[in-house]
Short mmCIF file of C-alpha atoms in Angstrom, two decimals:
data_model
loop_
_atom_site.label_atom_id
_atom_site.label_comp_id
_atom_site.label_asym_id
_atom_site.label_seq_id
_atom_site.Cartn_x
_atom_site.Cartn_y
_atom_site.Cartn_z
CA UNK A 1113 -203.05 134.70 90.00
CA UNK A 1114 -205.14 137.72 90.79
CA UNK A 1115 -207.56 138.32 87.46
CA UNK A 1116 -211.10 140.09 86.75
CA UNK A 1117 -212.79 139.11 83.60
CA UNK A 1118 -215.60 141.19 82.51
CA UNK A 1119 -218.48 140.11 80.18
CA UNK A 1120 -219.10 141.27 77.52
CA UNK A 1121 -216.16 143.15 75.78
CA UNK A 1122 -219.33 145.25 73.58
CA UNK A 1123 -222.48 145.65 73.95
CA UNK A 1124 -225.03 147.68 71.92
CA UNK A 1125 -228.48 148.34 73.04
CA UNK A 1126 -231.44 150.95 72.26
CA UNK A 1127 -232.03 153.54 74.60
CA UNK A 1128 -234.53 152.62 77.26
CA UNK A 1129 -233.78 148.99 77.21
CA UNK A 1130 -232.08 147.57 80.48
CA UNK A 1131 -228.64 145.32 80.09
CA UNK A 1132 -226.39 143.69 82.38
CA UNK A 1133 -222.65 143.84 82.96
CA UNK A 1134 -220.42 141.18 84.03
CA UNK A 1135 -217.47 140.58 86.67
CA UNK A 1136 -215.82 137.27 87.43
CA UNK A 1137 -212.91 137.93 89.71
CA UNK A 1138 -209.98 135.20 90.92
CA UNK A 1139 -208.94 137.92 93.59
CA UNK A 1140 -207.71 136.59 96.99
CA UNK A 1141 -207.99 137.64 99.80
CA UNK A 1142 -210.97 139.83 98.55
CA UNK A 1143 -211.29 143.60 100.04
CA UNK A 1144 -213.65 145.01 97.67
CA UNK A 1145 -215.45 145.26 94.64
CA UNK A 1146 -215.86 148.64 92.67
CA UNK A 1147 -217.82 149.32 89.27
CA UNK A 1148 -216.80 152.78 87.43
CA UNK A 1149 -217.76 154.36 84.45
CA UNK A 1150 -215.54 155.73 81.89
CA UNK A 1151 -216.36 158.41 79.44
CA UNK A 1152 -214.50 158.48 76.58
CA UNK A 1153 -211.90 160.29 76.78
CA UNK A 1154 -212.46 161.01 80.64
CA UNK A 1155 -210.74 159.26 83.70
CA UNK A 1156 -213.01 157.13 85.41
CA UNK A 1157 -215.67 157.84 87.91
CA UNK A 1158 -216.45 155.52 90.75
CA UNK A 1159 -220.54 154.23 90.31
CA UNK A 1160 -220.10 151.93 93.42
CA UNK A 1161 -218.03 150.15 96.21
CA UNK A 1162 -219.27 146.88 97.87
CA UNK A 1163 -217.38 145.12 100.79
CA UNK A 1164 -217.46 141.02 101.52
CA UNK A 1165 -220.87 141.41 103.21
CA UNK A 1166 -222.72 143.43 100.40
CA UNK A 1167 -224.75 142.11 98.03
CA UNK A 1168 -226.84 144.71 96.21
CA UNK A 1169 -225.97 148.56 95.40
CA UNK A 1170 -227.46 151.15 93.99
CA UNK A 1171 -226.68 154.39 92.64
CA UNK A 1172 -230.00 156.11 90.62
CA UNK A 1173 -230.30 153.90 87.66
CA UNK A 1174 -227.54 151.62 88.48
CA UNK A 1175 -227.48 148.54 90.52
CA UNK A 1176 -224.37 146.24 91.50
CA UNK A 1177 -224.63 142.72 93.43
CA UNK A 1178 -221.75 140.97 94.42
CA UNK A 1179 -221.75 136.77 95.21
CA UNK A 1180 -218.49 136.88 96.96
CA UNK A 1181 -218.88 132.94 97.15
CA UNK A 1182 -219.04 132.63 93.53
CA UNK A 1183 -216.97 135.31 93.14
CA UNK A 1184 -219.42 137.56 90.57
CA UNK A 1185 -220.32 140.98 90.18
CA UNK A 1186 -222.53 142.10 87.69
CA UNK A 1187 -224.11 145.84 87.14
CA UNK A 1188 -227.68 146.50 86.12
CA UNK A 1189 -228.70 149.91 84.48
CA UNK A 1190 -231.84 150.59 84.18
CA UNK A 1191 -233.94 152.39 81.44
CA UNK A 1192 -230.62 153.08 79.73
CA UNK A 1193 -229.92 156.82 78.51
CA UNK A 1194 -227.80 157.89 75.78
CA UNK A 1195 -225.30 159.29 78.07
CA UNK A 1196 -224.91 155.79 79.61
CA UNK A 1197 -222.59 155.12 76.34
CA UNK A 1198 -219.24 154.77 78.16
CA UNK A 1199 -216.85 151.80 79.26
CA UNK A 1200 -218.10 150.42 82.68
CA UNK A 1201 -214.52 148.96 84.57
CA UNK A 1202 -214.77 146.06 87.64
CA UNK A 1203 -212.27 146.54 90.20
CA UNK A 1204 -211.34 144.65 93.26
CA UNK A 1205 -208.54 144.93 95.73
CA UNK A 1206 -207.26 142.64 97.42
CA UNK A 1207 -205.54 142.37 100.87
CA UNK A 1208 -204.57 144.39 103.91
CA UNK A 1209 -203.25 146.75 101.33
CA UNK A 1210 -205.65 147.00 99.15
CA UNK A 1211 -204.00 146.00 95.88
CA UNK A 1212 -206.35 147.04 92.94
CA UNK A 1213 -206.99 144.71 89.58
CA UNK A 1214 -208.49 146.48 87.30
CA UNK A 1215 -210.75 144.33 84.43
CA UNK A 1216 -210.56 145.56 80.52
CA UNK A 1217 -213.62 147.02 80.62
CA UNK A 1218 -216.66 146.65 78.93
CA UNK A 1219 -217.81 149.32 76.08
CA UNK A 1220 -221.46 149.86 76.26
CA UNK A 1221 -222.99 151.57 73.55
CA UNK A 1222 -226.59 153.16 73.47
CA UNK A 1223 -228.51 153.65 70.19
CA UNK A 1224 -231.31 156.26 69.79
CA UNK B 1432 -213.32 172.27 95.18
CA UNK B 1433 -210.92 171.14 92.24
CA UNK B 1434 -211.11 167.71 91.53
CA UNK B 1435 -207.68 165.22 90.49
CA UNK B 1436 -206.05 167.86 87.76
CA UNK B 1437 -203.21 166.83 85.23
CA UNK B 1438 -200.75 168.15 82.88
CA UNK B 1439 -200.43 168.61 80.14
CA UNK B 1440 -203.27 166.73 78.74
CA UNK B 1441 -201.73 165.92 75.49
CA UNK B 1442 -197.86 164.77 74.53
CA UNK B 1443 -196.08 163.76 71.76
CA UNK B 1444 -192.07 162.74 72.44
CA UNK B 1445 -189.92 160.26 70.27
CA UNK B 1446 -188.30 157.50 70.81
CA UNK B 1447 -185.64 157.79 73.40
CA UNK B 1448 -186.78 160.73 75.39
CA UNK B 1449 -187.88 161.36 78.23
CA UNK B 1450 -191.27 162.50 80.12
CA UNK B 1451 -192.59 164.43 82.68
CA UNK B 1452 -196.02 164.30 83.68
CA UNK B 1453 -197.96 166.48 86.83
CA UNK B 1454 -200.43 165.44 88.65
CA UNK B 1455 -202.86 167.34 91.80
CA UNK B 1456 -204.45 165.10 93.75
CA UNK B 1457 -208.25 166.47 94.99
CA UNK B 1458 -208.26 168.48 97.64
CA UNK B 1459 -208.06 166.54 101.17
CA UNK B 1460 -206.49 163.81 99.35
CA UNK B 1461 -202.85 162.76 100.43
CA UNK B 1462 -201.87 159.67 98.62
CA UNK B 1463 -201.74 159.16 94.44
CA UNK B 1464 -201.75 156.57 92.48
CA UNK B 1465 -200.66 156.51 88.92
CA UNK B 1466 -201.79 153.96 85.99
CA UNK B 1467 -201.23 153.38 82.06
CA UNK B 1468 -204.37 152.86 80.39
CA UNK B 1469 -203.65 151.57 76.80
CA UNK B 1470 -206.16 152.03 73.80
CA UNK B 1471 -209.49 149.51 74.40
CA UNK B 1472 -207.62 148.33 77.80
CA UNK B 1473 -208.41 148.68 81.12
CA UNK B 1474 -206.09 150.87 83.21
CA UNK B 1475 -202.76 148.97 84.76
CA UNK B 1476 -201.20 150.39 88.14
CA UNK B 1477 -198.02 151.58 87.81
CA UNK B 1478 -197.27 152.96 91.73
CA UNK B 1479 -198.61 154.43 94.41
CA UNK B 1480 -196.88 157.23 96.97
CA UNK B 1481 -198.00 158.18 100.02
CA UNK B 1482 -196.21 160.84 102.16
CA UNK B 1483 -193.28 161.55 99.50
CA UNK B 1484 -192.62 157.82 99.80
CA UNK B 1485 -193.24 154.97 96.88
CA UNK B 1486 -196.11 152.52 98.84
CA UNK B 1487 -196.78 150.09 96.11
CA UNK B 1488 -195.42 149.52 92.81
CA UNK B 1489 -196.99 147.43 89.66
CA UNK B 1490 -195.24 145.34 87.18
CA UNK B 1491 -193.41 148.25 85.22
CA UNK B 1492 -189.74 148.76 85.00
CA UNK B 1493 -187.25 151.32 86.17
CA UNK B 1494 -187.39 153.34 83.66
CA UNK B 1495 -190.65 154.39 85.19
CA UNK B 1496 -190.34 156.73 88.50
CA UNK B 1497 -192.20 158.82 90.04
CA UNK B 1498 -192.03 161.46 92.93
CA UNK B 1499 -194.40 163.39 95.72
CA UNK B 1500 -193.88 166.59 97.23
CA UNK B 1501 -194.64 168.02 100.21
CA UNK B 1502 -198.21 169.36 98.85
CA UNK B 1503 -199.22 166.17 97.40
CA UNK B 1504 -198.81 166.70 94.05
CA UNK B 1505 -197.03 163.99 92.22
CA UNK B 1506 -194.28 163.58 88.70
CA UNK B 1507 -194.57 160.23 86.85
CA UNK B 1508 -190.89 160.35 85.04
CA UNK B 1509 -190.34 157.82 82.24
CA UNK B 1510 -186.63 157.53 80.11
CA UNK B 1511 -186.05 156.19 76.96
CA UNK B 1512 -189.37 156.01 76.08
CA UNK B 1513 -190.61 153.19 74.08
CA UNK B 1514 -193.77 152.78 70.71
CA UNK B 1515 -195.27 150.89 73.51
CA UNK B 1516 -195.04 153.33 76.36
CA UNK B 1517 -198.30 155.68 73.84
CA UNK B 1518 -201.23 155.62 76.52
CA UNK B 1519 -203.34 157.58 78.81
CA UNK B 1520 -201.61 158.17 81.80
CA UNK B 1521 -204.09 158.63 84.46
CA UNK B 1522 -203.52 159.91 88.16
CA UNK B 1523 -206.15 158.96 91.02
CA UNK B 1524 -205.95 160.13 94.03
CA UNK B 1525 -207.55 158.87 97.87
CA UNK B 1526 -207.11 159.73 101.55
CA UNK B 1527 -204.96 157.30 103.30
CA UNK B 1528 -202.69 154.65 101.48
CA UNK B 1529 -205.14 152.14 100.85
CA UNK B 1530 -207.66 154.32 99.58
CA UNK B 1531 -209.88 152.56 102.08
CA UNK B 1532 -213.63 150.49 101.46
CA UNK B 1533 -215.62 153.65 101.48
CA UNK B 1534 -213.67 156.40 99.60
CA UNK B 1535 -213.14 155.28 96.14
CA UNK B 1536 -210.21 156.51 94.43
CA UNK B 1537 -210.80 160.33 92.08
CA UNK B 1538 -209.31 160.05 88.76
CA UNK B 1539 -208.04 163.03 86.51
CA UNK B 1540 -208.83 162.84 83.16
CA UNK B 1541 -205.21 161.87 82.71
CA UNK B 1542 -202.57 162.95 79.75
CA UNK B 1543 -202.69 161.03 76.11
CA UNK B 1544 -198.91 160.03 75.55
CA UNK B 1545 -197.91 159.77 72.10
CA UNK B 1546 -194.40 158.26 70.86
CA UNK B 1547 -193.16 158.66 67.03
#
């Protein structure tokens, strides 16, 4: 069955501090990986995409890697601002047509 | 340029009723997908239409429909709605069915859905 587990469900750091997001995905056969962010209240906005062959991407503060052969994602942000207080979503699609598995999410929150 | 717009951004219906919710996809976009996003969840694809047609379709029953027109736009219909049908119904839109490696998917900021 096609799942993506993120890691963990909360986290809660202070501003400036770095932290790490998690992905484990049971997604066959893989397409391609995508982190987004979600404001509340907000629809979410794509941070990065990352095909079969890419390990490491970055966008400003944010970096993604991808182990597509243990099947793990995980997003880095860097010197963490306030505004990075939001729900960060994995996604990978699978296939020829791209089906898309969204994971729960997890809420990051960022004290001053 | 407009990004993914919806309407109306907030909704409250009772049981039973039924729904009608609007979605324009960014401009250059031609395909729209639709998902129910419930409260601490991550989003769940509904369907997916691409030239007026239904592409792809999630685990979600008839009573769920949808529609494209000619523009793009898209309608995600529900009847007799359910309690468990209260989420954020978010509309994403791409170029090309399969949104394709390098051009994520644009979401709206999607309609909150609330049944009494």
């Amino acid at each position: 069955k096609n799942q993506v587990e993120q890691s963990p469900q909360s986290l809660i750091i202070l501003e400036g501090k770095n932290c790490t997001l998690q992905c484990n995905y049971t997604v066959s056969p893989f397409s391609n990986l995508r982190w987004y962010k979600q404001d509340t209240g907000r629809g979410p906005v794509s941070l990065t995409i990352m095909t079969f062959s890419e390990n490491t991407k970055s966008n400003g503060r944010y970096t993604a890697t991808l182990d597509a052969d243990t099947k793990q994602s995980s997003l880095h942000i860097t010197a963490s601002q306030l505004s990075d207080s939001a729900s960060y979503i994995c996604v990978v699609s699978a296939g020829r047509d791209d089906k898309i598995i969204f994971g729960k999410g997890t809420r990051l929150h960022i004290l001053p | 340029d407009a990004g993914v717009t919806q309407s109306p951004t907030h909704l409250i219906k009772t049981r039973g009723q039924q729904v009608t919710l609007r979605c324009s996809p960014k401009s250059g976009h031609d395909t729209v997908s639709w998902y129910q996003q419930a409260l601490g969840q991550g989003p769940q694809f509904i369907f997916q239409y691409y030239e007026e047609e239904e592409r792809q379709r999630g685990n979600f029953p008839d009573r769920f429909s949808g529609h494209q027109f000619p523009n793009y736009s898209s309608e995600l219909n529900v009847n007799a709605l359910l309690l468990g049908d209260s989420a954020l119904y978010l509309c994403a839109s791409s170029r090309g069915p399969a949104g394709g490696v390098y051009q994520p998917q644009h979401f709206g900021d999607g309609t909150r859905l609330s049944i009494l």
